[in-house]
XYZ file of C-alpha atoms in Angstrom:
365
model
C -64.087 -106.719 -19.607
C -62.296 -107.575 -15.994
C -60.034 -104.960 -15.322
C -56.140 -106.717 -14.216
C -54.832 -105.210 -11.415
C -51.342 -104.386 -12.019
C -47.478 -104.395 -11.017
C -45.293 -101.669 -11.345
C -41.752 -101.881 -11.089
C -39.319 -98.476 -10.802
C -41.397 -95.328 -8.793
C -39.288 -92.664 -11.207
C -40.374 -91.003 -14.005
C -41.762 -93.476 -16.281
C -43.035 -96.088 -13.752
C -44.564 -93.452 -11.506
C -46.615 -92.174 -14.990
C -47.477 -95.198 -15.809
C -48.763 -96.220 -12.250
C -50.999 -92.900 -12.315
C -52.677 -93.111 -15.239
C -53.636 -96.882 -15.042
C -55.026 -96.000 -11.523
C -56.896 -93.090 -13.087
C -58.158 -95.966 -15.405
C -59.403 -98.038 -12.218
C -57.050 -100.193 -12.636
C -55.296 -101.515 -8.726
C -51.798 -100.573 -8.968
C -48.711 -101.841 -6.497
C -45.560 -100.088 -6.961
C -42.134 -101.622 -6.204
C -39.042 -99.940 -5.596
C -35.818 -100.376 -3.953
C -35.511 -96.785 -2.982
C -37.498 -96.048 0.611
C -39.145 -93.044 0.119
C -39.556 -93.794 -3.806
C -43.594 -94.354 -3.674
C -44.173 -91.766 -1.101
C -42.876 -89.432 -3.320
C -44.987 -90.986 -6.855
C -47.926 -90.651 -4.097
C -46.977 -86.769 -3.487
C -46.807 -86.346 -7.267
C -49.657 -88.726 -8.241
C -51.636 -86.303 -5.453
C -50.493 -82.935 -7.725
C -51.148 -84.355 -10.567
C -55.372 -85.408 -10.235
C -55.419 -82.402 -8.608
C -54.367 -80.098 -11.487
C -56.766 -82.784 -13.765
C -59.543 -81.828 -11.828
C -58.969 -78.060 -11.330
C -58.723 -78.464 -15.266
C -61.938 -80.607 -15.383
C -60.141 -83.780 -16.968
C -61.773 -85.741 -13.597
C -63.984 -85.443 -11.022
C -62.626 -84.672 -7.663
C -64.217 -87.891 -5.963
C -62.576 -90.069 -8.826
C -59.012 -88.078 -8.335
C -59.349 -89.247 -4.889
C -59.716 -92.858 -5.666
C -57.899 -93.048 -8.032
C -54.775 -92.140 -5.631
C -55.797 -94.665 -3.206
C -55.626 -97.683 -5.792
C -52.068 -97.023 -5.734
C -49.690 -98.847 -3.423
C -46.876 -99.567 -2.357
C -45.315 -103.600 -2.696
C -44.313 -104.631 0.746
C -41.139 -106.497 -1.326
C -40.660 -107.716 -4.931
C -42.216 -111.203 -4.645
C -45.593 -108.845 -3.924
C -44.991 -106.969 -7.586
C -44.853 -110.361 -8.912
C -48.780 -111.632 -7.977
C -49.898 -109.287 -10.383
C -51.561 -109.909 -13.371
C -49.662 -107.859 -15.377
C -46.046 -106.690 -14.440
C -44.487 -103.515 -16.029
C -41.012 -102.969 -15.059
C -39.412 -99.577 -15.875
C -36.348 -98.986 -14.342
C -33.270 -97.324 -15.986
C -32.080 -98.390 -19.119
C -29.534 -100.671 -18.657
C -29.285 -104.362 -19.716
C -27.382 -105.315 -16.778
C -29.838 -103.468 -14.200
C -33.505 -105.163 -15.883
C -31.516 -108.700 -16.359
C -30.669 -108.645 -12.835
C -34.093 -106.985 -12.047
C -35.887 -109.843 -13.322
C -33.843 -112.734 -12.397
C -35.181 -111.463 -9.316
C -38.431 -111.231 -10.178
C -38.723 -114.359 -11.791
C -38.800 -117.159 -8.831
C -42.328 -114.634 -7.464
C -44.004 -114.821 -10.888
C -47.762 -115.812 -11.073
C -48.913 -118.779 -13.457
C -50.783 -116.318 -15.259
C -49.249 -113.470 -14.768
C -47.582 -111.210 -18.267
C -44.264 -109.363 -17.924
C -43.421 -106.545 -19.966
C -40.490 -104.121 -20.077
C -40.552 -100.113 -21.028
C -37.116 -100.326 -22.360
C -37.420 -97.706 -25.073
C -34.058 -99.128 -27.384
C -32.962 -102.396 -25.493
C -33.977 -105.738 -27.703
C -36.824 -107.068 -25.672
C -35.190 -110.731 -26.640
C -32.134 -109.953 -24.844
C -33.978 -109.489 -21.309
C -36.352 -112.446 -21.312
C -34.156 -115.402 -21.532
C -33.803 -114.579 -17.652
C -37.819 -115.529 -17.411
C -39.031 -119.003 -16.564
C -41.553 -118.712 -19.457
C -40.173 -116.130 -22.538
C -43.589 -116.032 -24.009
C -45.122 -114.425 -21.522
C -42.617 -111.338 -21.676
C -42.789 -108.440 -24.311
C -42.095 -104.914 -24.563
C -44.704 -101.792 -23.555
C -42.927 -98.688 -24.475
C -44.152 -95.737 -22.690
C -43.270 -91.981 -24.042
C -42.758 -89.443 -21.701
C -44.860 -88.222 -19.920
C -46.223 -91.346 -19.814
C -49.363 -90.375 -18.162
C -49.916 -87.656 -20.767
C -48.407 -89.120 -24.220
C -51.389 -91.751 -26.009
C -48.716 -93.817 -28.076
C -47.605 -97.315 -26.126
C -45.206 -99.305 -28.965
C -46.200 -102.956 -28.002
C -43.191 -104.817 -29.103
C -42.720 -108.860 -29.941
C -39.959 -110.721 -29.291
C -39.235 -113.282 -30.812
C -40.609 -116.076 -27.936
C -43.847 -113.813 -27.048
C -47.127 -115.752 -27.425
C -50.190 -113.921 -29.331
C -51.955 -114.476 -26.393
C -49.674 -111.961 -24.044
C -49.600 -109.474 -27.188
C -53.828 -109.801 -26.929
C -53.872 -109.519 -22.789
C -51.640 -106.576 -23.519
C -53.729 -104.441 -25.874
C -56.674 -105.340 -23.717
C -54.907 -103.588 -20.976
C -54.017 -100.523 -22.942
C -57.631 -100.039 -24.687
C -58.663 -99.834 -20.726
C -56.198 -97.113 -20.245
C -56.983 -95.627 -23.530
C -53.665 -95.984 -24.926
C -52.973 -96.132 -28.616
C -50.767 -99.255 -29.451
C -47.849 -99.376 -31.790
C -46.860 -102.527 -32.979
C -43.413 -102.886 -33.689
C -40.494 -105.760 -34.386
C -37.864 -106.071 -31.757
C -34.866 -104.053 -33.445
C -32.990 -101.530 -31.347
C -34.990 -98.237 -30.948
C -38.269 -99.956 -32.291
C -40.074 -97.606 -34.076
C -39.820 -93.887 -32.870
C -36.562 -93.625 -31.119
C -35.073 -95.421 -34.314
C -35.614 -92.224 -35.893
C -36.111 -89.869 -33.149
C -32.724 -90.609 -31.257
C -30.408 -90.394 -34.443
C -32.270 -86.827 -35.108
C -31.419 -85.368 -31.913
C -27.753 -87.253 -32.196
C -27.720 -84.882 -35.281
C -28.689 -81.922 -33.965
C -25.529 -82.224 -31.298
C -23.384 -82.474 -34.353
C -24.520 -79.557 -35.754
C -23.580 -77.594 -32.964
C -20.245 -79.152 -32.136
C -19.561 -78.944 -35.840
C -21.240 -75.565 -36.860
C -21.012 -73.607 -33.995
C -24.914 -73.094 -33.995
C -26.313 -72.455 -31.125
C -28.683 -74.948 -29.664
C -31.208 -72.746 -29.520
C -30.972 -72.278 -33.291
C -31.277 -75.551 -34.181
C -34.258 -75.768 -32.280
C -35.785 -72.530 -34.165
C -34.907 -74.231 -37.688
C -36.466 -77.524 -36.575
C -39.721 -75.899 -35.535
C -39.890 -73.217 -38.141
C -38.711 -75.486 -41.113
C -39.600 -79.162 -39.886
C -42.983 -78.004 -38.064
C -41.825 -79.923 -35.005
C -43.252 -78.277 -31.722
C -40.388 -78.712 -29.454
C -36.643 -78.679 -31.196
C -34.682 -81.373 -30.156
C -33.042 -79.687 -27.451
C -36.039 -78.682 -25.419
C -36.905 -82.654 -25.847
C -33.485 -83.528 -24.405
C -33.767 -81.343 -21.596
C -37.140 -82.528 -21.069
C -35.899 -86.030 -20.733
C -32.728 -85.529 -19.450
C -29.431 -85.383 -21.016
C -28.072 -88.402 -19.539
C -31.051 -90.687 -20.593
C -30.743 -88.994 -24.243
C -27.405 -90.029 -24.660
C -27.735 -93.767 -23.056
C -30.572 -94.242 -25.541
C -28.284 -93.459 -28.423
C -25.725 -95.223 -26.979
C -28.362 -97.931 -27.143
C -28.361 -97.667 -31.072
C -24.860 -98.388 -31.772
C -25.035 -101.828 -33.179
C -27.429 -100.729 -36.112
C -23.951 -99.009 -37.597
C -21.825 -96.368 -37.836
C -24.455 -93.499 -38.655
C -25.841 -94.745 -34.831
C -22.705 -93.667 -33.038
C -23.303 -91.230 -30.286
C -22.034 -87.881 -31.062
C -19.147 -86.914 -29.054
C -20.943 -83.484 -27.978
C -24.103 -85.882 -26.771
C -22.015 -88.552 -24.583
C -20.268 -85.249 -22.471
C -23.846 -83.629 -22.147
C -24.728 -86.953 -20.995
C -22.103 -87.513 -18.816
C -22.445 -84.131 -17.280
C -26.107 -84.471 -16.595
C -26.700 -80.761 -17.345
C -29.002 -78.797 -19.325
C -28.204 -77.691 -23.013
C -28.610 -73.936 -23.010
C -31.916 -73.061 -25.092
C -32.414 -69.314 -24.647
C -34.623 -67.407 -26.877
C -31.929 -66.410 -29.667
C -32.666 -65.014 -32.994
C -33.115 -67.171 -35.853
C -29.493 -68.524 -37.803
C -28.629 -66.671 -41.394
C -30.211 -68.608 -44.089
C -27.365 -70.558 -45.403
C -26.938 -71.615 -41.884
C -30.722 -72.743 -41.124
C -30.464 -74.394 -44.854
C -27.732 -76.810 -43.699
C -29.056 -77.228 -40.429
C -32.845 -78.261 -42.177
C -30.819 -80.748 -44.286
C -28.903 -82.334 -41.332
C -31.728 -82.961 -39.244
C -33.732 -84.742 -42.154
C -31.432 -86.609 -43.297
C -30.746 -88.200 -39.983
C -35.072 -88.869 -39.944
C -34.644 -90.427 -43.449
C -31.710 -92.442 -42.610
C -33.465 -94.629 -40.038
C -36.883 -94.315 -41.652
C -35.747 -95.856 -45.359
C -33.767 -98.447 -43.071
C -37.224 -99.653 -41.187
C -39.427 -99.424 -44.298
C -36.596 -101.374 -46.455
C -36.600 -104.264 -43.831
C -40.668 -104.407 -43.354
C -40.433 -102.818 -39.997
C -42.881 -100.470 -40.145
C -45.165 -98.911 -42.489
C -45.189 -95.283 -43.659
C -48.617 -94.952 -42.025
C -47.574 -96.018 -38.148
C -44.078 -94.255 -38.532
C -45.768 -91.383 -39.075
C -48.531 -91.935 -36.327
C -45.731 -92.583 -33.696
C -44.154 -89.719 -34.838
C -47.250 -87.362 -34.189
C -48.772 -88.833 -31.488
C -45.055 -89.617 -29.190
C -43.180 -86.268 -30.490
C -45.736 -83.712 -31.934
C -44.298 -83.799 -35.172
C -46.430 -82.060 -37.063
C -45.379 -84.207 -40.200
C -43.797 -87.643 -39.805
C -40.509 -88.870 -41.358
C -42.306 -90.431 -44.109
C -44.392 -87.121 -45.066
C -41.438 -84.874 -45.036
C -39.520 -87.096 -47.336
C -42.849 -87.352 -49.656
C -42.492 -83.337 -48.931
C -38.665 -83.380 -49.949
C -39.011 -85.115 -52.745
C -36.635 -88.301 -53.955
C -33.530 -86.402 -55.076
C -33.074 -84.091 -52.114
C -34.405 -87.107 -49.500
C -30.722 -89.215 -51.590
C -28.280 -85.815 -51.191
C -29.333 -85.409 -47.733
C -29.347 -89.570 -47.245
C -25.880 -90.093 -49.247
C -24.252 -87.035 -47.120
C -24.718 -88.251 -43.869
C -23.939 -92.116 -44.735
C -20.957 -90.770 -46.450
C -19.671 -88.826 -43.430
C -19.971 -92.136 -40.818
C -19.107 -95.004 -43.067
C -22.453 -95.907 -43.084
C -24.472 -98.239 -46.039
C -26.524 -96.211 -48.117
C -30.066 -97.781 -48.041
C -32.448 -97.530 -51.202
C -35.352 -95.143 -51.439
C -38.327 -95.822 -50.569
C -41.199 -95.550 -52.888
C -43.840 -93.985 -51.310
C -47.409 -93.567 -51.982
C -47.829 -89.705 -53.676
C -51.608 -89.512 -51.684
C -50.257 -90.701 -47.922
C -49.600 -89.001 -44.706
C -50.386 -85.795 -44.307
């Protein structure tokens, strides 16, 4: 299978990960961005990261060295657009990837594919600034994106099968794992994942728990790895908070918690320290909190045919390192605690209930 060579636009965090692994993958990467001294800099860190994958064995020196010199920098935008495949990832903002690509779009190649990494923005809502819709979807990265397998490959309403097909060619070469998802806001994962760490703020503007102790309940009593405030921090509070933000017209349960918007606005750190775990009455309200904003979202996408319980649970384990997925802790939970927790939290915002979900006894473990 030909290898495309690829376009890459936004040197930060997600388009600098994304350039490095497909390069890894052989794969001829050009990187645009605005900033001067943006792909210099993905160069430096491209550079120290083969370099800890070889001193770890994950590649060979000789292939760490090529694989840095497939990526470049784009001379202009109209350069980023010759590609065969075009990944913008810039900051998530409709305004900012409209104007983006209305840029983009006079430098486009007959045959090139566009794709976004917006992780909650409807992919719909960007590509009506594209000569040709249906050769636009979505290609959400998790972070780190050269580390994290899952890729949700989104569908708009105007993408052809053929750019979905060219797309999971592309990711099979760069041994990505491919979600497939509807274009709703938050897709998949951060339908679920974004409301859940919305939560968590609540409980500690509302409880006066610490942060640190919600993130001790949701790894001792969820079995999630990192609590939701490590996550945040690892992402940073102000992207965190836009995502959410990015959630709003689902409903009143997807408001952004007051606590989350100043964090965001601040741009600082939550303070996780190593505290001791809460009291038990404390850690019991905090467990039911946090599920019941998973379940929320999760009965909402398995209600409307958005997802199954077997990929909501795969994104979950392969994006987040959930040990168990939404759908497996509410087959866990059982029906009539998965409706208290559901029926509290809808009942707090305004929210509509949505129905149980009848889930197979024998799925996801």
């Amino acid at each position: 299978m030909t290898k495309p060579n690829l376009g890459v636009l936004g040197a930060g965090l997600m388009g600098g990960g994304i350039a490095l692994d497909a390069a890894r993958h052989g794969i001829e990467v050009v990187v645009y961005d605005a900033r001067a001294d943006a792909v210099e800099k993905l160069k430096a860190r491209a550079a120290k990261t083969y370099e800890r994958w070889v001193s770890s064995n994950r590649m060979s020196a000789d292939d760490a060295n090529a694989a840095l010199g497939r990526i470049v920098g784009a001379r202009d935008l109209g350069e980023a657009g010759t590609r065969d495949l075009i990944i913008e990832a810039v900051f998530e903002d409709l305004a900012v990837k409209r104007a983006l690509f209305a840029d983009l779009a006079p430098h486009i190649a007959r045959g090139s594919i566009i794709a976004t990494n917006t992780s909650a923005l409807r992919v719909g809502n960007i590509a009506d600034v594209l000569p040709d819709p249906a050769r636009f979807l979505g290609l959400h990265y998790f972070s780190p994106a050269e580390v994290s397998p899952l890729v949700e490959v989104v569908r708009a309403e105007r993408t052809s099968a053929e750019t979905v097909a060219r797309a999971l060619a592309f990711l099979e070469q760069t041994r990505r794992v491919p979600l497939r998802c509807s274009d709703t806001p938050g897709f998949v994962v951060n339908r679920f994942f974004c409301p859940y760490y919305n939560e968590a703020a609540h409980i500690v503007q509302d409880l006066r728990a610490s942060p640190s102790e919600v993130d001790i309940v949701a790894h001792e009593r969820l079995g999630i790895a990192a609590g939701p405030f490590k996550v945040m921090n690892l992402i940073g509070a102000t992207v965190a908070a836009h995502a959410m933000e990015n959630l709003s017209p689902l409903g009143p349960f997807y408001r952004a918690c007051a606590a989350l918007v100043r964090q965001g606005e601040s741009g600082a750190a939550w303070e996780v320290s190593d505290a001791a775990a809460p009291s038990s009455e404390v850690a019991d309200e905090i467990e039911q909190r946090l599920l019941g904003a998973l379940f929320v979202p999760a009965l909402e996408l398995l209600n409307a045919g958005a997802s199954t319980p077997a990929d909501m649970d795969k994104g979950a384990q392969l994006a987040l390192r959930f040990t168990l997925g939404p759908c497996a802790l509410m087959e866990r939970a059982g029906a009539t605690r998965v409706q208290t927790a559901v029926a509290r939290l809808c009942a707090r915002d305004g929210h509509p209930q949505p129905a149980l979900f009848a889930l197979q006894p024998s799925r996801a473990s």
